[in-house]
Coordinates of C-alpha atoms and ligand atoms in Angstrom, one line a residue:
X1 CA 125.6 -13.0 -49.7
X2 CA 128.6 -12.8 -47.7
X3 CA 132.3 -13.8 -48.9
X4 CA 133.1 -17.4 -48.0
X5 CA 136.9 -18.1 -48.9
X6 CA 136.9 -21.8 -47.8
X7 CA 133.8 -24.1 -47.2
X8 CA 134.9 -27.4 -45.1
X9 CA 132.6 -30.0 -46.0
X10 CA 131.8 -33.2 -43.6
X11 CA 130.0 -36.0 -44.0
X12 CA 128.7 -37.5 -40.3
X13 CA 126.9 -41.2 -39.9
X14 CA 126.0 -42.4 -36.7
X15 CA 129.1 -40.4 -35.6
X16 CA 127.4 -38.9 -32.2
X17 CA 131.0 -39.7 -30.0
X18 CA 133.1 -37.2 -32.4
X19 CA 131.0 -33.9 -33.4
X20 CA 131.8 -32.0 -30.4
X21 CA 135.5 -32.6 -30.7
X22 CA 135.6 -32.4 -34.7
X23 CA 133.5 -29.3 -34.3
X24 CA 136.0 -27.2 -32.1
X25 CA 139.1 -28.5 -33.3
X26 CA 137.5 -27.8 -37.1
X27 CA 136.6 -24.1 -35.8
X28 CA 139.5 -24.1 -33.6
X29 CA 142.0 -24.3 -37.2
X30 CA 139.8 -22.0 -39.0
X31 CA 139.5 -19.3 -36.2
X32 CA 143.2 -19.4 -36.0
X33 CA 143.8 -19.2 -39.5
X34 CA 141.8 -16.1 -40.2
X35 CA 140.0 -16.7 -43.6
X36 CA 136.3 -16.5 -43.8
X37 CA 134.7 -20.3 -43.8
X38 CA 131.7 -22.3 -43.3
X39 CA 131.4 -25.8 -42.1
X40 CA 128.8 -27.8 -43.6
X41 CA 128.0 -30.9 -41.6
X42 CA 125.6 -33.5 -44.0
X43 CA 123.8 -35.9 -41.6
X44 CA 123.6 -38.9 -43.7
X45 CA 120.3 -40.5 -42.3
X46 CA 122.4 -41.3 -38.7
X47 CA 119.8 -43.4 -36.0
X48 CA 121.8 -41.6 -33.1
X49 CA 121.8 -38.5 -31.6
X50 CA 123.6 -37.3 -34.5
X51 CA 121.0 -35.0 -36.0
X52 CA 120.2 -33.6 -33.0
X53 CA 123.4 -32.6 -32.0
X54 CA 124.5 -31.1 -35.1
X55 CA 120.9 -29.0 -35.0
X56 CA 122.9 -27.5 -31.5
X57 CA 126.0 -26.6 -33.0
X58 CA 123.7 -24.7 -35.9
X59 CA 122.0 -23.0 -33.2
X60 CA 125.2 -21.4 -31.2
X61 CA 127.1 -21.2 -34.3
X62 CA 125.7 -19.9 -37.9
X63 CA 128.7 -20.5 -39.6
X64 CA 128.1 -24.3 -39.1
X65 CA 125.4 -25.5 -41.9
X66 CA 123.6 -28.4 -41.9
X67 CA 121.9 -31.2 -45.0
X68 CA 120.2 -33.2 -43.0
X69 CA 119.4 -36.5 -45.1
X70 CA 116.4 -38.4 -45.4
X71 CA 118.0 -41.7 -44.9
X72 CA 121.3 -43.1 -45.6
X73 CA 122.5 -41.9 -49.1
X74 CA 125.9 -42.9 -48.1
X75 CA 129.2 -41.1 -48.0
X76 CA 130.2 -40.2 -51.7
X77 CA 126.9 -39.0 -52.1
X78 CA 127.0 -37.2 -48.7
X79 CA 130.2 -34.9 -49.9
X80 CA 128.4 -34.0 -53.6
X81 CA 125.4 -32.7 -51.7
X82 CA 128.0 -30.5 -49.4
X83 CA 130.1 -29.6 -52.9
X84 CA 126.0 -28.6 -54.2
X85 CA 125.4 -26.4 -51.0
X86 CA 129.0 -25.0 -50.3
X87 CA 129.3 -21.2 -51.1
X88 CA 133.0 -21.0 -50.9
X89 CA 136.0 -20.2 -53.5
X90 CA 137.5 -23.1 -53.0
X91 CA 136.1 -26.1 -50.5
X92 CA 137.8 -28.9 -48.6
X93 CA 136.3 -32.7 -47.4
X94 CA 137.0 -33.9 -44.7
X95 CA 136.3 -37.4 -42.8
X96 CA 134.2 -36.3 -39.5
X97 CA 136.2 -38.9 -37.5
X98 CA 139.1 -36.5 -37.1
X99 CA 141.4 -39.3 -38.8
X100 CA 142.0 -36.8 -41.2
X101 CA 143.9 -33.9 -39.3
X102 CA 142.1 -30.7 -40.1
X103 CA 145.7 -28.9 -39.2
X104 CA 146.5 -29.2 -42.7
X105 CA 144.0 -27.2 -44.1
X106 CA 145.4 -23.9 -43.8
X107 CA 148.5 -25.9 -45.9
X108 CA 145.7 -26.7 -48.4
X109 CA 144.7 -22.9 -48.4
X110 CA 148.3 -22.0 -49.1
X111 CA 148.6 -24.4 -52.1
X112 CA 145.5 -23.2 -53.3
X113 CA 146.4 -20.2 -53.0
X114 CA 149.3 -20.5 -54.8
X115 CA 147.6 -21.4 -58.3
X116 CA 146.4 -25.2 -57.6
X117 CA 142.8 -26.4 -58.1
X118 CA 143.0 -29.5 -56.1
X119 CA 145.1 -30.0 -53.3
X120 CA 144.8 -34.0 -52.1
X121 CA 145.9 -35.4 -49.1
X122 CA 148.4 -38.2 -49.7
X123 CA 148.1 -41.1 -46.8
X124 CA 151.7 -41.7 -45.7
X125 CA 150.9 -44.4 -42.9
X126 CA 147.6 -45.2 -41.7
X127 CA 147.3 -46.1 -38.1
X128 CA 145.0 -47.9 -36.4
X129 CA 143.2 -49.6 -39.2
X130 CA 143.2 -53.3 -39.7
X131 CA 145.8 -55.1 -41.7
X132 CA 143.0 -56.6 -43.8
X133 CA 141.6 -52.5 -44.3
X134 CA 144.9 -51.5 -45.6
X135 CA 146.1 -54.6 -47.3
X136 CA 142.2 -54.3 -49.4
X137 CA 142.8 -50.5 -50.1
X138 CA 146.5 -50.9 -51.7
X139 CA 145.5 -53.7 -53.9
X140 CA 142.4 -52.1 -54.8
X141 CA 143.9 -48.4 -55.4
X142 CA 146.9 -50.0 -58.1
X143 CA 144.4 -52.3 -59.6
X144 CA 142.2 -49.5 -60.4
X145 CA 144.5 -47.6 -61.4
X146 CA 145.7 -50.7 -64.3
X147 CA 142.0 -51.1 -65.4
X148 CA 141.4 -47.2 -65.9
X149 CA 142.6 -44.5 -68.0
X150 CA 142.0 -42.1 -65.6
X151 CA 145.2 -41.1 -63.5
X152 CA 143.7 -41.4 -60.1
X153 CA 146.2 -41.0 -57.5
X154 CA 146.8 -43.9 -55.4
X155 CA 146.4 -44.2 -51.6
X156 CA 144.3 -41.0 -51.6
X157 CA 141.1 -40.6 -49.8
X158 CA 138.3 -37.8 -50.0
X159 CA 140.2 -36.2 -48.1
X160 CA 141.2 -32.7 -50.0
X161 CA 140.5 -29.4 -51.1
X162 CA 139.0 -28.3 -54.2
X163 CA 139.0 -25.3 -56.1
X164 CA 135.0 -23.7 -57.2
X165 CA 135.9 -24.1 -61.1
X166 CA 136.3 -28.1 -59.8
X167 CA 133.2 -27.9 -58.2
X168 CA 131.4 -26.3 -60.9
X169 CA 133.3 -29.2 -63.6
X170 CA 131.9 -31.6 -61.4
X171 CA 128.8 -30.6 -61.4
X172 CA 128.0 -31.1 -64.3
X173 CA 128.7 -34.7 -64.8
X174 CA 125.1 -36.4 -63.9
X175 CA 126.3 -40.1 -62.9
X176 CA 124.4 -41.7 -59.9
X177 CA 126.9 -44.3 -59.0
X178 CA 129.8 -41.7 -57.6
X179 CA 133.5 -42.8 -57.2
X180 CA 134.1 -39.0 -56.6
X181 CA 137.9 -38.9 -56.3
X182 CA 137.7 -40.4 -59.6
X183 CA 135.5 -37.7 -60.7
X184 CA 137.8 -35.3 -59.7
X185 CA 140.6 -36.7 -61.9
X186 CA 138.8 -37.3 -64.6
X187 CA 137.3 -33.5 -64.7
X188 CA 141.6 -32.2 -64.6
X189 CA 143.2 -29.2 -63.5
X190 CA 145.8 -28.5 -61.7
X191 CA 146.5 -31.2 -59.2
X192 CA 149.0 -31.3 -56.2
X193 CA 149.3 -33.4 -53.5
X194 CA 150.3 -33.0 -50.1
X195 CA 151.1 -36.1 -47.8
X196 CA 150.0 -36.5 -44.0
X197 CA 149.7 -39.2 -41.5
X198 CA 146.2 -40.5 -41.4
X199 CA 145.5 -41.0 -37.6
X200 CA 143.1 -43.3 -35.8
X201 CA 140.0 -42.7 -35.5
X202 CA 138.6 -40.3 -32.4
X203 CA 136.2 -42.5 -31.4
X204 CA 133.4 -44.9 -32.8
X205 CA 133.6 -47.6 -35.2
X206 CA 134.3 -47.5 -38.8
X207 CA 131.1 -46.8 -40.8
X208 CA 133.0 -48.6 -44.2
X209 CA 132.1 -52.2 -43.2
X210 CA 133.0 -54.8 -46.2
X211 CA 129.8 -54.8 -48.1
X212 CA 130.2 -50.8 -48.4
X213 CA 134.0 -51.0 -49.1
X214 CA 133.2 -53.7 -52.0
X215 CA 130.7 -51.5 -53.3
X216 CA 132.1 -48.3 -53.1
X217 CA 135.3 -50.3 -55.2
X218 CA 132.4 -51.5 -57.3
X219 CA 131.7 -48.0 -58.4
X220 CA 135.5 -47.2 -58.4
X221 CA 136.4 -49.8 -61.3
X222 CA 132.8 -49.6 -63.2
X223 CA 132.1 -45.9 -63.7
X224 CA 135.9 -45.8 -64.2
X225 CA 136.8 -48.8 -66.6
X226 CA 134.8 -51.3 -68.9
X227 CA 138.0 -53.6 -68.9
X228 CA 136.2 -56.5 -66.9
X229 CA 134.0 -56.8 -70.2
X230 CA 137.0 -56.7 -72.4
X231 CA 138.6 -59.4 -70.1
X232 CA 135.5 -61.7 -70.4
X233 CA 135.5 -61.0 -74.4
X234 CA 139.1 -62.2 -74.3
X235 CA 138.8 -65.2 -72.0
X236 CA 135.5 -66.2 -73.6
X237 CA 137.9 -66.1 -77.2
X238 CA 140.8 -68.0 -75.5
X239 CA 138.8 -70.4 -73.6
X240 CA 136.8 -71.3 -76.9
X241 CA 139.9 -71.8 -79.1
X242 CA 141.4 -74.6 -76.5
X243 CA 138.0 -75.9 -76.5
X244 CA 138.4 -76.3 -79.9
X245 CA 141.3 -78.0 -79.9
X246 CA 140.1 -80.6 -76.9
X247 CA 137.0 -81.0 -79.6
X248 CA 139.5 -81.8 -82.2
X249 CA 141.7 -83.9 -80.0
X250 CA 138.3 -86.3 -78.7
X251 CA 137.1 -86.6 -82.3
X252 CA 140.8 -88.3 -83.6
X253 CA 140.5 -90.6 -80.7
X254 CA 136.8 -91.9 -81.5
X255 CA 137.7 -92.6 -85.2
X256 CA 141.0 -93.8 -84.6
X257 CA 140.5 -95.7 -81.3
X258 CA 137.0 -96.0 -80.7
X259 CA 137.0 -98.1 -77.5
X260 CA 139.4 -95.9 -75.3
X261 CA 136.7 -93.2 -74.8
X262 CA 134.2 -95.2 -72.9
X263 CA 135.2 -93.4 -69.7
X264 CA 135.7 -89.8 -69.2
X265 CA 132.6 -89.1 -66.6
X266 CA 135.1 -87.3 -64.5
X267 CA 136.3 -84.6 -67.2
X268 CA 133.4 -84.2 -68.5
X269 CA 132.5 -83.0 -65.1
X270 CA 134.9 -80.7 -64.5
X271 CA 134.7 -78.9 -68.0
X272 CA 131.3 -78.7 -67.8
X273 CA 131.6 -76.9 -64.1
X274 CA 134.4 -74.5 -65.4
X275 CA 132.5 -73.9 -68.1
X276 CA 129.7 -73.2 -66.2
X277 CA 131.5 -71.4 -63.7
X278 CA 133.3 -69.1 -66.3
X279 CA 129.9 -68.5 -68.0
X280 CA 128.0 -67.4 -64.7
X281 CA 130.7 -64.7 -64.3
X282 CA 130.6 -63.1 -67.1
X283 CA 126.8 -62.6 -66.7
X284 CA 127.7 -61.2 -63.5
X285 CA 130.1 -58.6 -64.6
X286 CA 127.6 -58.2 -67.6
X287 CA 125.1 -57.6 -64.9
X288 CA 126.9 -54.8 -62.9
X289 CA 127.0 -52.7 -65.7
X290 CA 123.3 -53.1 -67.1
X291 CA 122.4 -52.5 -63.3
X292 CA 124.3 -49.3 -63.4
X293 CA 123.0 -48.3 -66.7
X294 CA 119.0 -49.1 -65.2
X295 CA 120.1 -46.8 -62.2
X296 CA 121.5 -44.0 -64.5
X297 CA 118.5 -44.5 -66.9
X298 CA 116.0 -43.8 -64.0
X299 CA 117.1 -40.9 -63.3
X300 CA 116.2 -40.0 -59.9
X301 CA 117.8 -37.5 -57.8
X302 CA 120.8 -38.2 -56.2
X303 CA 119.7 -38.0 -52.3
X304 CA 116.8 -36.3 -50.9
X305 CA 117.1 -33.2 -48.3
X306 CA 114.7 -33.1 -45.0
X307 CA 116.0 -30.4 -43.7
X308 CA 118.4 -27.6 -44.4
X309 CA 119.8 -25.7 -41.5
X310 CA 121.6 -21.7 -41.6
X311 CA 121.3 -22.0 -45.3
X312 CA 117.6 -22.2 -46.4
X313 CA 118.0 -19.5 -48.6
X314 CA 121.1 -21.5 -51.1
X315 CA 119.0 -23.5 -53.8
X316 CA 120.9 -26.8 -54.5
X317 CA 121.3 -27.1 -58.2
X318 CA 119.3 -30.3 -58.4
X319 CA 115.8 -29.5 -57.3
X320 CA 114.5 -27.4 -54.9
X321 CA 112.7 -28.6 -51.6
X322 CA 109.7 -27.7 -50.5
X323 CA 109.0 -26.1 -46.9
X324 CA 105.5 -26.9 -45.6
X325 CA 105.6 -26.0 -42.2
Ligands
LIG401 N1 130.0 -41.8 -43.7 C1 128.8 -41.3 -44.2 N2 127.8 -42.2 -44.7 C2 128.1 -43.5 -44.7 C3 129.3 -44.0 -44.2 C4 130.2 -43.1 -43.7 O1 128.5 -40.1 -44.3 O2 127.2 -44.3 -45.1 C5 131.0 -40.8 -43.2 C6 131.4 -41.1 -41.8 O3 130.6 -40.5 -40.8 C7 132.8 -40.4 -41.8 C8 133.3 -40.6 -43.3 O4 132.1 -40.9 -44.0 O5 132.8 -39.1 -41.5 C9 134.2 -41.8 -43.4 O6 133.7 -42.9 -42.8 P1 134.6 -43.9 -41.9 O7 135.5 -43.1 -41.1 O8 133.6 -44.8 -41.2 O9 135.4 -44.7 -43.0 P2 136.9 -45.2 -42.8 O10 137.7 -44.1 -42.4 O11 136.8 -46.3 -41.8 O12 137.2 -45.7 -44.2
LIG402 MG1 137.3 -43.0 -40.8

């Protein structure tokens, strides 16, 4: 097999107004930069003309590989199938909307060069995103990083360039709910970062709409943390020892002035919803983690290839797929 030096892997959804100017601006960086490389494109289950334009590039261009999805595995998932295929010593990811520059990964190559294993881009200003995008992504960046013992960088994206050895680390670890820049933390080695100016978007829509954000965050602070279960285990404690004290306080009054507790439908209302209210939550974080666990305990693969393109030969380390026609 030939020498790769530096695999660039990107994720594409529904992305059919950006691939021809990602593509030659991507090849247009890497021609100039002279190292061997390979662009992986993963079509994650797109219902445009996504696939079929990608299938185009492939055909001109055999340094351009293609995972074409089944269906929507969605974007973490999308960058560990690239990280499975990718053939090069070291590998960068890369947002196919072009509002990560690609001009800074011959900078990556230099660092990586230079003895680092991960080399993440650091967002210094995000433009063109909605106040209520970047207000969500700060708070939820510096609360994960209270409720985990991880160190994961804040206000970094996927957006970087790995090492193989990283690659190989994070292989290894099995978990179907994938906060993969957490994964990369939590494997080590030696991390630098280097800051850039995330641009707007080249054209299209933003395929993160809330529900995915909240789940993707989801992921973020469960596979990361179980601190929400501690914090229930605490509140439940505190919220039963006041209780205790109201109990206390209600049975004085009935012995010592029996008549003044006629009335109290009102607060008995309201403990009884906060109560209720506090109880139901709990469940629900209780919930997100036996959910995760059923998923894990299942066990199936992560996504499921139709079609590989340029690279039929590489065997994912997962399973193999079959070619009947
Ligand atoms: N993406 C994907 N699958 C998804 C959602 C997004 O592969 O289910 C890709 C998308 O095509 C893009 C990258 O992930 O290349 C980042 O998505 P997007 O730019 O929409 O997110 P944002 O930058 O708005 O957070
Ligand atoms: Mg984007």
């Amino acid at each position: 097999m030939e020498e790769i030096v530096c695999s660039v892997i990107v994720p594409m959804y529904n992305e059919e107004d950006v691939i021809a100017e990602t593509y030659s601006r991507l090849t247009r960086v890497m021609e100039n930069f002279g190292e061997s490389y390979e662009i992986i494109f993963i079509n994650d289950g797109s219902k445009d003309r996504t696939r079929e334009m990608l299938l185009e590039i492939c055909k001109a261009d055999t340094r351009v590989k293609l995972i074409d999805f089944a269906r929507n595995f969605g974007h973490q998932v999308a960058i560990t199938a690239g990280m499975d295929y990718a053939a090069g010593q070291c590998m960068v990811i890369i947002d196919g909307d072009l509002q990560d520059p690609p001009e800074l990964i011959p900078d990556m190559v230099r660092l990586w060069r230079e003895g680092n294993d991960v080399v993440y881009g650091k967002r210094i200003s995000r433009q063109g995103e909605t106040f209520f995008k970047k207000m969500t992504a700060k708070v939820f960046y510096r609360l994960l990083n209270k409720l985990t013992d991880v160190d994961i960088p804040v206000d970094t994206g996927d957006f970087r360039l790995i090492d193989r050895r990283v690659c190989e680390a994070l292989k290894q670890l099995p978990e179907r709910s994938r906060y993969v820049r957490g994964l990369m933390s939590w494997v080590g080695f030696k991390q630098v970062a280097i800051e850039f100016e995330r641009n707007e978007r080249f054209a299209g829509q933003t395929k993160y709409p809330f529900k995915k954000m909240l789940k993707l965050a989801m992921d973020g602070i469960m596979s990361f943390s179980y601190k929400p279960l501690k914090i229930s285990s605490y509140l439940g404690t505190i919220l039963s020892f006041f209780s205790f004290l109201y109990f206390i306080f209600v049975l004085l009054q009935k012995i010592f002035f029996p008549h003044t507790t006629q009335s109290g439908w009102a607060s008995l209302i309201a403990v009884s919803l906060f109560f209720n209210g506090i109880i139901l939550l709990m469940l629900g974080i209780i919930g997100e983690y036996i959910g995760r666990i059923y998923d894990e305990a299942r066990g199936r693969p992560l996504y499921i290839i139709s079609e590989l393109k340029n690279m039929e030969d590489r065997e994912g380390p997962r399973y193999k797929i079959n070619k009947t026609r």
